[in-house]
CSV table of C-alpha atoms and ligand atoms in Angstrom, one decimal:
chain,number,residue,atom,x,y,z
A,100,MET,CA,0.0,0.0,0.0
A,101,LYS,CA,1.4,3.4,-0.9
A,102,PHE,CA,0.1,6.7,0.3
A,103,GLY,CA,1.0,10.0,-1.5
A,104,GLY,CA,1.6,13.4,0.0
A,105,THR,CA,-1.9,14.7,0.1
A,106,SER,CA,-3.0,11.5,1.9
A,107,MET,CA,-0.2,12.0,4.5
A,108,ALA,CA,-0.6,15.8,5.0
A,109,GLY,CA,-1.0,16.1,8.8
A,110,THR,CA,-1.8,13.9,11.7
A,111,GLU,CA,-5.5,13.8,11.0
A,112,ARG,CA,-5.0,12.4,7.5
A,113,ILE,CA,-2.3,10.0,8.7
A,114,ARG,CA,-4.9,8.6,11.1
A,115,ARG,CA,-7.3,8.1,8.2
A,116,VAL,CA,-4.5,6.3,6.4
A,117,ALA,CA,-3.7,4.2,9.5
A,118,ASN,CA,-7.4,3.1,9.5
A,119,ILE,CA,-7.2,2.0,5.9
A,120,VAL,CA,-4.1,0.0,6.6
A,121,ARG,CA,-5.5,-1.5,9.7
A,122,ALA,CA,-8.7,-2.6,7.8
A,123,GLN,CA,-6.5,-4.3,5.1
A,124,ALA,CA,-4.5,-6.1,7.8
A,125,ALA,CA,-7.7,-7.2,9.5
A,126,ARG,CA,-8.6,-9.0,6.3
A,127,GLY,CA,-5.8,-11.3,7.0
A,128,ASP,CA,-3.2,-9.7,4.8
A,129,GLN,CA,0.4,-9.0,5.6
A,130,VAL,CA,1.1,-5.4,4.6
A,131,ALA,CA,4.0,-3.2,3.8
A,132,VAL,CA,3.2,0.5,3.5
A,133,VAL,CA,5.3,3.0,1.6
A,134,VAL,CA,4.7,6.7,2.4
A,135,SER,CA,5.4,10.1,0.8
A,136,ALA,CA,6.3,13.2,2.7
A,137,MET,CA,3.5,15.6,3.6
A,138,ALA,CA,2.2,17.5,0.6
A,139,GLY,CA,4.3,20.6,0.0
A,140,GLU,CA,7.1,19.4,2.2
A,141,THR,CA,9.5,18.2,-0.5
A,142,ASP,CA,9.1,21.5,-2.4
A,143,ARG,CA,9.9,23.4,0.9
A,144,LEU,CA,13.0,21.3,1.3
A,145,VAL,CA,14.1,21.8,-2.3
A,146,ASN,CA,13.8,25.6,-1.8
A,147,PHE,CA,16.0,25.5,1.3
A,148,CYS,CA,18.7,23.8,-0.9
A,149,ARG,CA,18.3,26.5,-3.6
A,150,GLU,CA,18.6,29.2,-1.0
A,151,ALA,CA,21.6,27.6,0.6
A,152,ASN,CA,23.5,27.2,-2.7
A,153,PRO,CA,21.9,27.7,-6.1
A,154,MET,CA,24.5,25.3,-7.7
A,155,TYR,CA,23.8,22.7,-5.0
A,156,ASP,CA,25.6,19.4,-4.7
A,157,PRO,CA,23.0,16.7,-5.5
A,158,ALA,CA,24.4,14.4,-2.8
A,159,GLU,CA,23.7,17.0,-0.1
A,160,TYR,CA,20.4,17.9,-1.7
A,161,ASP,CA,19.4,14.2,-1.2
A,162,VAL,CA,20.3,14.4,2.5
A,163,VAL,CA,17.9,17.3,2.9
A,164,VAL,CA,15.0,16.3,0.7
A,165,ALA,CA,14.9,12.6,1.9
A,166,SER,CA,14.0,13.8,5.4
A,167,GLY,CA,10.3,14.5,4.6
A,168,GLU,CA,9.6,10.8,4.2
A,169,GLN,CA,11.5,9.9,7.4
A,170,VAL,CA,9.0,12.1,9.3
A,171,THR,CA,5.8,10.6,7.8
A,172,SER,CA,7.0,6.9,8.1
A,173,GLY,CA,7.7,7.4,11.8
A,174,LEU,CA,4.4,9.2,12.3
A,175,LEU,CA,2.4,6.4,10.5
A,176,ALA,CA,4.1,3.7,12.6
A,177,LEU,CA,3.3,5.7,15.8
A,178,THR,CA,-0.4,6.1,14.7
A,179,LEU,CA,-0.8,2.4,13.8
A,180,GLN,CA,0.6,1.6,17.3
A,181,ALA,CA,-1.9,4.0,18.8
A,182,LEU,CA,-4.6,2.0,17.0
A,183,GLY,CA,-3.3,-1.2,18.6
A,184,CYS,CA,-1.4,-2.5,15.6
A,185,LYS,CA,2.2,-3.7,15.8
A,186,SER,CA,4.2,-1.6,13.4
A,187,ARG,CA,7.8,-0.7,12.5
A,188,SER,CA,9.4,1.8,10.2
A,189,TRP,CA,12.3,0.8,7.9
A,190,LEU,CA,14.3,3.6,6.4
A,191,GLY,CA,16.0,3.3,3.0
A,192,TRP,CA,19.4,2.8,4.5
A,193,GLN,CA,18.2,0.2,7.0
A,194,LEU,CA,16.8,-2.3,4.6
A,195,PRO,CA,18.7,-1.2,2.5
A,196,ILE,CA,17.2,-0.1,-0.8
A,197,HIS,CA,20.3,-0.1,-3.0
A,198,THR,CA,20.3,2.4,-5.8
A,199,ILE,CA,22.6,3.3,-8.7
A,200,GLU,CA,23.0,6.3,-10.9
A,201,ALA,CA,22.9,10.0,-10.2
A,202,HIS,CA,21.9,11.6,-7.0
A,203,ALA,CA,18.5,13.3,-7.1
A,204,LYS,CA,17.4,10.9,-9.8
A,205,ALA,CA,18.7,7.5,-8.6
A,206,ARG,CA,17.4,4.2,-9.8
A,207,VAL,CA,16.5,1.2,-7.5
A,208,GLU,CA,18.8,-1.7,-8.2
A,209,ALA,CA,18.0,-4.2,-5.5
A,210,ILE,CA,16.2,-4.4,-2.1
A,211,ASP,CA,17.2,-6.6,0.7
A,212,ALA,CA,13.8,-7.7,1.8
A,213,ASP,CA,14.7,-10.4,4.4
A,214,ALA,CA,14.4,-8.2,7.4
A,215,LEU,CA,11.2,-6.7,6.0
A,216,ILE,CA,9.6,-10.1,5.4
A,217,ALA,CA,10.7,-11.4,8.8
A,218,SER,CA,9.1,-8.4,10.5
A,219,MET,CA,5.9,-8.9,8.5
A,220,GLU,CA,5.8,-12.6,9.3
A,221,ALA,CA,6.1,-11.6,13.0
A,222,GLY,CA,2.9,-9.7,12.6
A,223,GLU,CA,4.2,-6.2,12.2
A,224,ILE,CA,3.0,-3.7,9.7
A,225,ALA,CA,6.2,-2.5,7.9
A,226,VAL,CA,6.3,1.2,7.1
A,227,ILE,CA,8.9,2.4,4.5
A,228,PRO,CA,9.6,6.0,3.5
A,229,GLY,CA,9.3,6.3,-0.2
A,230,PHE,CA,11.7,8.3,-2.4
A,231,GLN,CA,14.9,7.3,-0.7
A,232,GLY,CA,17.6,4.7,-1.1
A,233,LEU,CA,21.3,4.1,-0.5
A,234,SER,CA,24.1,4.6,-3.1
A,235,GLU,CA,27.0,2.2,-3.6
A,236,ASP,CA,29.2,4.5,-1.5
A,237,ASN,CA,26.7,4.4,1.4
A,238,ARG,CA,25.2,7.9,0.9
A,239,ILE,CA,21.4,8.7,0.9
A,240,THR,CA,19.9,9.0,-2.6
A,241,THR,CA,16.5,10.0,-3.8
A,242,LEU,CA,14.6,8.7,-6.8
A,243,GLY,CA,13.4,11.9,-8.5
A,244,ARG,CA,10.2,13.8,-7.9
A,245,GLY,CA,7.2,11.6,-7.4
A,246,GLY,CA,9.6,8.7,-6.7
A,247,SER,CA,7.6,7.1,-3.9
A,248,ASP,CA,5.5,5.4,-6.5
A,249,THR,CA,8.7,3.7,-7.7
A,250,SER,CA,9.7,2.8,-4.1
A,251,ALA,CA,6.3,1.1,-3.7
A,252,VAL,CA,6.5,-0.9,-6.8
A,253,ALA,CA,10.1,-1.9,-6.0
A,254,VAL,CA,9.1,-3.0,-2.5
A,255,ALA,CA,6.1,-4.9,-3.9
A,256,ALA,CA,8.4,-6.7,-6.3
A,257,ALA,CA,11.0,-7.5,-3.6
A,258,ILE,CA,8.4,-9.0,-1.2
A,259,LYS,CA,6.5,-10.6,-4.1
A,260,ALA,CA,3.3,-8.8,-3.1
A,261,ASP,CA,0.0,-9.9,-4.6
A,262,ARG,CA,-0.8,-6.3,-5.4
A,263,CYS,CA,0.6,-2.8,-5.1
A,264,ASP,CA,-2.2,-0.3,-4.3
A,265,ILE,CA,-1.2,3.3,-4.9
A,266,TYR,CA,-3.5,5.4,-2.8
A,267,THR,CA,-3.7,9.1,-3.9
A,268,ASP,CA,-6.1,12.0,-4.0
A,269,VAL,CA,-8.1,10.9,-7.1
A,270,ASP,CA,-9.9,7.6,-7.3
A,271,GLY,CA,-8.1,6.3,-10.4
A,272,VAL,CA,-6.5,7.1,-13.7
A,273,TYR,CA,-8.7,9.4,-15.8
A,274,THR,CA,-8.7,10.2,-19.5
A,275,THR,CA,-6.9,13.4,-18.5
A,276,ASP,CA,-6.1,15.3,-15.3
A,277,PRO,CA,-9.6,15.5,-13.6
A,278,ARG,CA,-8.5,18.8,-12.0
A,279,ILE,CA,-8.3,20.4,-15.5
A,280,VAL,CA,-11.2,18.7,-17.3
A,281,ALA,CA,-14.3,18.2,-15.1
A,282,LYS,CA,-15.6,15.8,-17.8
A,283,ALA,CA,-12.6,13.5,-17.6
A,284,LYS,CA,-13.6,9.8,-17.3
A,285,LYS,CA,-12.2,7.3,-14.9
A,286,GLN,CA,-10.8,4.2,-16.6
A,287,LYS,CA,-11.3,0.8,-15.1
A,288,ALA,CA,-8.0,-0.4,-16.6
A,289,VAL,CA,-5.1,1.0,-18.6
A,290,THR,CA,-2.3,-1.0,-20.1
A,291,TYR,CA,1.3,-0.8,-18.8
A,292,GLU,CA,2.4,0.5,-22.2
A,293,GLU,CA,-0.2,3.3,-22.3
A,294,MET,CA,0.4,4.2,-18.6
A,295,LEU,CA,4.1,4.4,-19.2
A,296,GLU,CA,3.6,6.8,-22.1
A,297,LEU,CA,1.1,8.9,-20.2
A,298,ALA,CA,3.3,9.2,-17.2
A,299,SER,CA,6.3,10.0,-19.3
A,300,VAL,CA,4.5,12.9,-20.9
A,301,GLY,CA,3.3,14.4,-17.7
A,302,ALA,CA,0.3,12.5,-16.2
A,303,LYS,CA,1.9,12.7,-12.7
A,304,VAL,CA,-0.6,10.2,-11.1
A,305,LEU,CA,2.2,7.6,-11.4
A,306,GLN,CA,5.9,8.3,-11.7
A,307,THR,CA,7.2,7.0,-15.1
A,308,ARG,CA,9.8,4.7,-13.6
A,309,SER,CA,7.3,3.0,-11.3
A,310,VAL,CA,5.3,1.9,-14.4
A,311,GLY,CA,8.3,0.6,-16.2
A,312,LEU,CA,9.4,-1.3,-13.2
A,313,ALA,CA,5.9,-2.8,-12.6
A,314,MET,CA,5.8,-3.9,-16.3
A,315,ARG,CA,9.2,-5.6,-16.0
A,316,GLU,CA,8.6,-7.2,-12.7
A,317,LYS,CA,4.9,-8.0,-13.4
A,318,VAL,CA,3.7,-6.2,-10.3
A,319,ARG,CA,-0.1,-5.8,-10.3
A,320,VAL,CA,-0.8,-2.1,-9.7
A,321,GLN,CA,-4.0,-0.4,-8.7
A,322,VAL,CA,-4.5,3.4,-8.4
A,323,LEU,CA,-7.2,4.4,-5.9
A,324,SER,CA,-8.3,7.1,-3.5
A,325,SER,CA,-7.4,7.3,0.2
A,326,PHE,CA,-10.2,9.9,0.7
A,327,ILE,CA,-12.9,7.3,1.3
A,328,GLY,CA,-15.6,6.9,3.9
A,329,GLU,CA,-16.3,4.0,6.2
A,330,GLY,CA,-18.7,2.3,3.8
A,331,ALA,CA,-16.3,2.4,0.8
A,332,PRO,CA,-15.7,-0.9,-1.1
A,333,PRO,CA,-12.5,-2.6,0.0
A,334,ALA,CA,-9.4,-2.3,-2.2
A,335,ASP,CA,-9.7,-6.1,-2.9
A,336,ASP,CA,-12.9,-5.3,-5.0
A,337,LEU,CA,-10.7,-3.2,-7.3
A,338,PRO,CA,-12.6,0.0,-7.1
A,339,GLY,CA,-9.7,2.0,-8.7
A,340,THR,CA,-7.9,1.7,-12.0
A,341,MET,CA,-5.9,-1.5,-12.6
A,342,ILE,CA,-2.7,-1.3,-14.7
A,343,VAL,CA,-3.0,-4.4,-16.9
A,344,SER,CA,-1.1,-6.3,-19.6
A,345,ASP,CA,-2.4,-6.2,-23.3
A,346,GLU,CA,-3.8,-9.7,-22.8
A,347,GLU,CA,-5.8,-8.7,-19.8
A,348,MET,CA,-7.1,-5.7,-21.6
A,349,ASP,CA,-8.2,-7.9,-24.5
A,350,GLU,CA,-10.2,-10.0,-22.0
A,351,LEU,CA,-11.8,-7.0,-20.4
A,352,VAL,CA,-12.9,-5.8,-23.9
A,353,GLU,CA,-14.2,-9.2,-24.7
A,354,LYS,CA,-16.3,-9.3,-21.5
A,355,GLY,CA,-17.6,-5.9,-22.4
A,356,LEU,CA,-16.0,-4.3,-19.3
A,357,MET,CA,-13.9,-1.9,-21.3
A,358,GLU,CA,-14.4,-0.3,-24.7
A,359,ARG,CA,-11.5,-0.4,-27.2
A,360,GLN,CA,-10.4,3.2,-27.5
A,361,LEU,CA,-8.3,5.0,-30.1
A,362,VAL,CA,-7.1,7.5,-27.6
A,363,THR,CA,-6.6,6.5,-23.9
A,364,GLY,CA,-5.6,9.9,-22.5
A,365,ILE,CA,-4.3,13.4,-22.8
A,366,ALA,CA,-1.5,14.7,-20.7
A,367,HIS,CA,0.3,18.0,-20.2
A,368,ASP,CA,3.7,19.0,-18.9
A,369,LYS,CA,4.6,22.5,-17.9
A,370,ASN,CA,8.0,21.6,-16.6
A,371,GLU,CA,10.0,21.7,-19.8
A,372,ALA,CA,11.9,24.7,-21.3
A,373,LYS,CA,12.8,25.4,-24.9
A,374,VAL,CA,16.3,26.1,-26.0
A,375,ILE,CA,17.1,27.5,-29.5
A,376,LEU,CA,20.7,27.6,-30.8
A,377,THR,CA,20.9,29.8,-33.8
A,378,ARG,CA,23.3,29.5,-36.8
A,379,VAL,CA,24.8,26.2,-35.9
A,380,PRO,CA,27.0,24.9,-38.7
A,381,ASP,CA,25.0,22.5,-41.0
A,382,ARG,CA,27.6,19.7,-41.1
A,383,PRO,CA,28.2,16.2,-39.7
A,384,GLY,CA,28.9,16.2,-36.0
A,385,ALA,CA,27.3,19.5,-35.2
A,386,VAL,CA,24.4,18.2,-33.3
A,387,ALA,CA,26.5,15.6,-31.6
A,388,ASN,CA,28.6,18.4,-30.2
A,389,ILE,CA,25.5,20.0,-28.7
A,390,PHE,CA,23.9,16.9,-27.1
A,391,GLU,CA,27.0,15.1,-25.9
A,392,PRO,CA,27.8,17.5,-23.1
A,393,LEU,CA,24.1,17.5,-22.0
A,394,ALA,CA,24.0,13.7,-21.9
A,395,ALA,CA,27.3,13.7,-19.9
A,396,ALA,CA,25.6,16.0,-17.4
A,397,SER,CA,22.5,13.6,-17.2
A,398,ILE,CA,20.3,16.3,-18.7
A,399,ASN,CA,17.4,14.7,-20.6
A,400,VAL,CA,16.6,16.3,-23.9
A,401,ASP,CA,13.1,15.6,-25.2
A,402,MET,CA,11.8,17.3,-28.3
A,403,ILE,CA,14.4,18.1,-31.0
A,404,ILE,CA,14.0,20.0,-34.2
A,405,GLN,CA,16.7,20.8,-36.6
A,406,ASN,CA,15.5,23.3,-39.0
A,407,VAL,CA,16.2,23.2,-42.7
A,408,GLY,CA,19.6,24.7,-43.4
A,409,ARG,CA,19.7,28.3,-44.4
A,410,ASP,CA,22.3,30.3,-46.3
A,411,LYS,CA,26.0,29.9,-45.5
A,412,GLY,CA,25.6,26.3,-44.4
A,413,GLU,CA,24.0,27.2,-41.1
A,414,THR,CA,20.8,26.0,-39.3
A,415,ASP,CA,18.9,26.6,-36.1
A,416,VAL,CA,18.5,23.8,-33.6
A,417,THR,CA,15.6,23.8,-31.1
A,418,PHE,CA,15.1,21.3,-28.2
A,419,THR,CA,13.6,21.0,-24.8
A,420,VAL,CA,15.1,20.2,-21.4
A,421,PRO,CA,13.5,20.0,-17.9
A,422,GLN,CA,13.2,23.5,-16.5
A,423,SER,CA,15.1,22.4,-13.5
A,424,ASP,CA,18.1,21.7,-15.7
A,425,LEU,CA,17.8,24.8,-17.9
A,426,ALA,CA,20.4,26.9,-16.0
A,427,ARG,CA,23.0,24.0,-16.1
A,428,ALA,CA,22.3,23.3,-19.8
A,429,GLN,CA,22.7,27.0,-20.7
A,430,ALA,CA,26.0,27.2,-18.8
A,431,LEU,CA,27.3,24.0,-20.4
A,432,LEU,CA,26.4,25.2,-23.9
A,433,GLU,CA,27.8,28.7,-23.4
A,434,ASP,CA,31.1,27.2,-22.3
A,435,ARG,CA,31.2,25.4,-25.7
A,436,ARG,CA,30.1,28.2,-27.9
A,437,ASP,CA,33.3,28.1,-29.9
A,438,SER,CA,33.5,24.4,-30.4
A,439,ILE,CA,29.8,24.0,-31.3
A,440,GLY,CA,29.9,27.2,-33.3
A,441,PHE,CA,26.5,28.7,-32.6
A,442,ASN,CA,25.6,32.4,-32.7
A,443,ARG,CA,22.9,32.9,-30.1
A,444,ILE,CA,21.2,30.9,-27.4
A,445,ILE,CA,17.6,31.7,-26.8
A,446,THR,CA,15.5,30.1,-24.0
A,447,ASP,CA,11.9,30.1,-23.1
A,448,SER,CA,10.3,28.5,-20.0
A,449,LYS,CA,6.8,29.6,-20.8
A,450,ILE,CA,6.0,26.5,-23.0
A,451,ALA,CA,3.9,23.4,-22.4
A,452,LYS,CA,3.9,20.0,-24.0
A,453,ILE,CA,0.5,18.5,-24.7
A,454,SER,CA,0.4,14.8,-25.6
A,455,VAL,CA,-2.3,12.4,-26.9
A,456,VAL,CA,-1.7,8.7,-26.1
A,457,GLY,CA,-3.4,5.6,-27.2
A,458,VAL,CA,-2.4,2.1,-28.6
A,459,GLY,CA,-5.2,2.5,-31.2
A,460,MET,CA,-2.8,4.9,-33.0
A,461,LYS,CA,-0.7,1.9,-34.1
A,462,SER,CA,-3.4,0.9,-36.5
A,463,HIS,CA,-5.3,4.1,-37.2
A,464,ALA,CA,-4.4,7.0,-39.4
A,465,GLY,CA,-5.6,10.5,-38.8
A,466,VAL,CA,-5.1,10.9,-35.0
A,467,ALA,CA,-2.3,13.5,-35.5
A,468,SER,CA,-4.2,15.5,-38.2
A,469,SER,CA,-7.3,15.7,-35.9
A,470,MET,CA,-5.1,17.1,-33.2
A,471,PHE,CA,-3.6,19.8,-35.4
A,472,ARG,CA,-7.0,20.8,-36.7
A,473,ALA,CA,-8.6,20.9,-33.3
A,474,LEU,CA,-5.8,23.2,-32.0
A,475,SER,CA,-5.8,25.4,-35.0
A,476,ASP,CA,-9.6,25.9,-34.8
A,477,ARG,CA,-9.0,27.5,-31.4
A,478,GLY,CA,-6.1,29.6,-32.7
A,479,ILE,CA,-3.5,27.6,-30.7
A,480,ASN,CA,-0.1,27.7,-32.4
A,481,ILE,CA,2.1,24.6,-32.5
A,482,GLN,CA,5.8,25.3,-32.0
A,483,ALA,CA,7.2,21.8,-32.2
A,484,ILE,CA,5.9,18.2,-32.7
A,485,SER,CA,7.2,14.8,-31.7
A,486,THR,CA,5.7,11.4,-32.1
A,487,SER,CA,6.2,7.8,-31.0
A,488,GLU,CA,4.2,4.7,-32.0
A,489,ILE,CA,1.4,5.4,-29.5
A,490,LYS,CA,1.8,9.1,-28.8
A,491,ILE,CA,1.8,12.6,-30.4
A,492,SER,CA,3.1,15.6,-28.5
A,493,VAL,CA,3.0,19.3,-29.4
A,494,MET,CA,4.7,22.2,-27.8
A,495,ILE,CA,2.5,25.3,-27.3
A,496,ASP,CA,2.5,28.5,-25.3
A,497,GLU,CA,2.1,27.7,-21.6
A,498,ASP,CA,-0.9,30.0,-21.2
A,499,GLU,CA,-2.9,27.9,-23.6
A,500,THR,CA,-2.4,24.6,-21.7
A,501,GLU,CA,-5.8,24.2,-20.1
A,502,LEU,CA,-7.6,25.3,-23.2
A,503,ALA,CA,-5.7,22.8,-25.4
A,504,VAL,CA,-6.3,19.9,-23.1
A,505,ARG,CA,-10.0,20.6,-23.0
A,506,VAL,CA,-10.3,21.1,-26.7
A,507,LEU,CA,-8.5,17.8,-27.4
A,508,HIS,CA,-10.5,15.9,-24.8
A,509,THR,CA,-13.7,16.9,-26.6
A,510,ALA,CA,-12.2,16.4,-30.1
A,511,TYR,CA,-11.4,12.7,-29.4
A,512,GLY,CA,-14.8,12.1,-27.9
A,513,LEU,CA,-13.5,11.5,-24.4
A,514,ASP,CA,-15.9,13.8,-22.5
A,515,ALA,CA,-18.1,11.9,-19.9
A,516,LYS,CA,-21.7,12.2,-20.6
A,517,ASP,CA,-23.5,13.6,-17.6
B,101,LIG,P1,0.4,11.7,-4.7
B,101,LIG,O1,0.9,12.8,-3.8
B,101,LIG,O2,-0.6,10.8,-4.1
B,101,LIG,O3,1.6,10.9,-5.3
B,101,LIG,P2,0.2,13.2,-7.2
B,101,LIG,O4,-0.1,14.6,-7.0
B,101,LIG,O5,1.6,12.8,-7.5
B,101,LIG,O6,-0.3,12.4,-5.9
B,101,LIG,O7,-0.7,12.5,-8.3
B,101,LIG,C1,-2.1,12.6,-8.3
B,101,LIG,C2,-2.6,13.8,-9.2
B,101,LIG,O8,-2.3,13.4,-10.5
B,101,LIG,C3,-4.0,14.0,-9.2
B,101,LIG,O9,-4.4,14.9,-8.1
B,101,LIG,C4,-4.3,14.7,-10.5
B,101,LIG,O10,-4.4,16.1,-10.5
B,101,LIG,C5,-3.0,14.3,-11.3
B,101,LIG,N1,-3.3,13.7,-12.6
B,101,LIG,C6,-2.7,14.1,-13.8
B,101,LIG,N2,-3.2,13.3,-14.8
B,101,LIG,C7,-4.1,12.4,-14.3
B,101,LIG,C8,-4.9,11.4,-14.9
B,101,LIG,N3,-4.9,11.1,-16.2
B,101,LIG,N4,-5.7,10.7,-14.0
B,101,LIG,C9,-5.7,11.0,-12.7
B,101,LIG,N5,-5.0,11.9,-12.1
B,101,LIG,C10,-4.2,12.7,-12.9
B,102,LIG,N1,8.0,13.5,-1.7
B,102,LIG,C1,8.6,13.2,-3.0
B,102,LIG,C2,8.1,14.3,-4.0
B,102,LIG,O1,7.3,15.2,-3.6
B,102,LIG,C3,8.3,11.9,-3.5
B,102,LIG,C4,6.8,11.5,-3.7
B,102,LIG,O2,6.0,12.1,-3.1
B,102,LIG,O3,6.5,10.6,-4.5
B,102,LIG,O4,8.5,14.3,-5.1
B,103,LIG,MG1,2.9,11.3,-6.9
């Protein structure tokens, strides 16, 4: 069972969570619980790091930001004890949860689950802070924002759990963010592949890595709400959204429980920034010179456009990076202005990426053109486009995000009928 930040925000809500956990245990299940920091706490801690040192060392950033989950894991264990349950917290370094890769975006490599399993077998409810792990050189790491979902799936895989229930502040995965489109529809099931794509383009209900991990480790994941009353159906009745394999989805469709859809969902992402390098030499190796230093600094580049060359063998190159990496990317590129040979660097953080996702696109033409038409009918200008087998993304002005999501939701016939 995993509980997100809104579910853990304050002792009152933690008591509600403890009651849900106790009810699950009372059904005869052994449970491990993964918790997030209280809503807003991680942002607060990130800001402290920025104030202390704008070019902060990611290893020390991890020490600071991992602390939010330490607090909530202890508080949940205390609250469960107050309700008469046996409970113990297990911090990332205590299990440990081994991670590799960069600080602030570490990846789980392995979890020693022996102590955890022994404690659960002794009748204790195990509480594990999400988001944190331990690096090869024994330092605290964190898994990237939203990483508690990944901690939960990793723990579920390590203890071979029957199911990983992700409790959050919405009661499932919707056709788009229900906070933006009131007519968004809750889905009974979504395939791993679609969820992976939706998460990677900004549907923050699950962290992307958690979905990839669940797919690889065959963990059954359900997304459901922790804001439920006494009479709510138990999680075992699957009231939320199940993340399923393609085969399971086919069965659900055959049974008439799901409709086959062309488009599963629409997501938006306001956390990217656009970078334009002007007058880059139009010759082999030029783009490699731009992207190699960014890759070496673990900066993920997303959309890339190389414009048609203009006079004098020059071209403009446009791409996006996470806003949080923009300052670093800019500094790295400025340092290499001569070797890359560009003229100007122009950046813009006021952009958004809107994406339409659906496996139906593999076999249907016209999904992209309806997207472009629907946006143009509302006067929304497209600055860049990228596609994959089951996704189309466009870059637009950030101010038009909500309008674009609503327009596309209607255009693909996803609006719930009231
Ligand atoms: P938690 O703190 O529980 O991890 P998050 O804030 O990370 O919760 O994720 C839940 C939020 O994801 C919801 O409140 C909702 O606004 C947002 N969201 C975005 N896209 C979707 C979607 N397609 N379906 C459901 N929720 C979505
Ligand atoms: N507390 C962390 C964050 O806000 C991890 C999480 O909540 O999943 O990103
Ligand atoms: Mg989250």
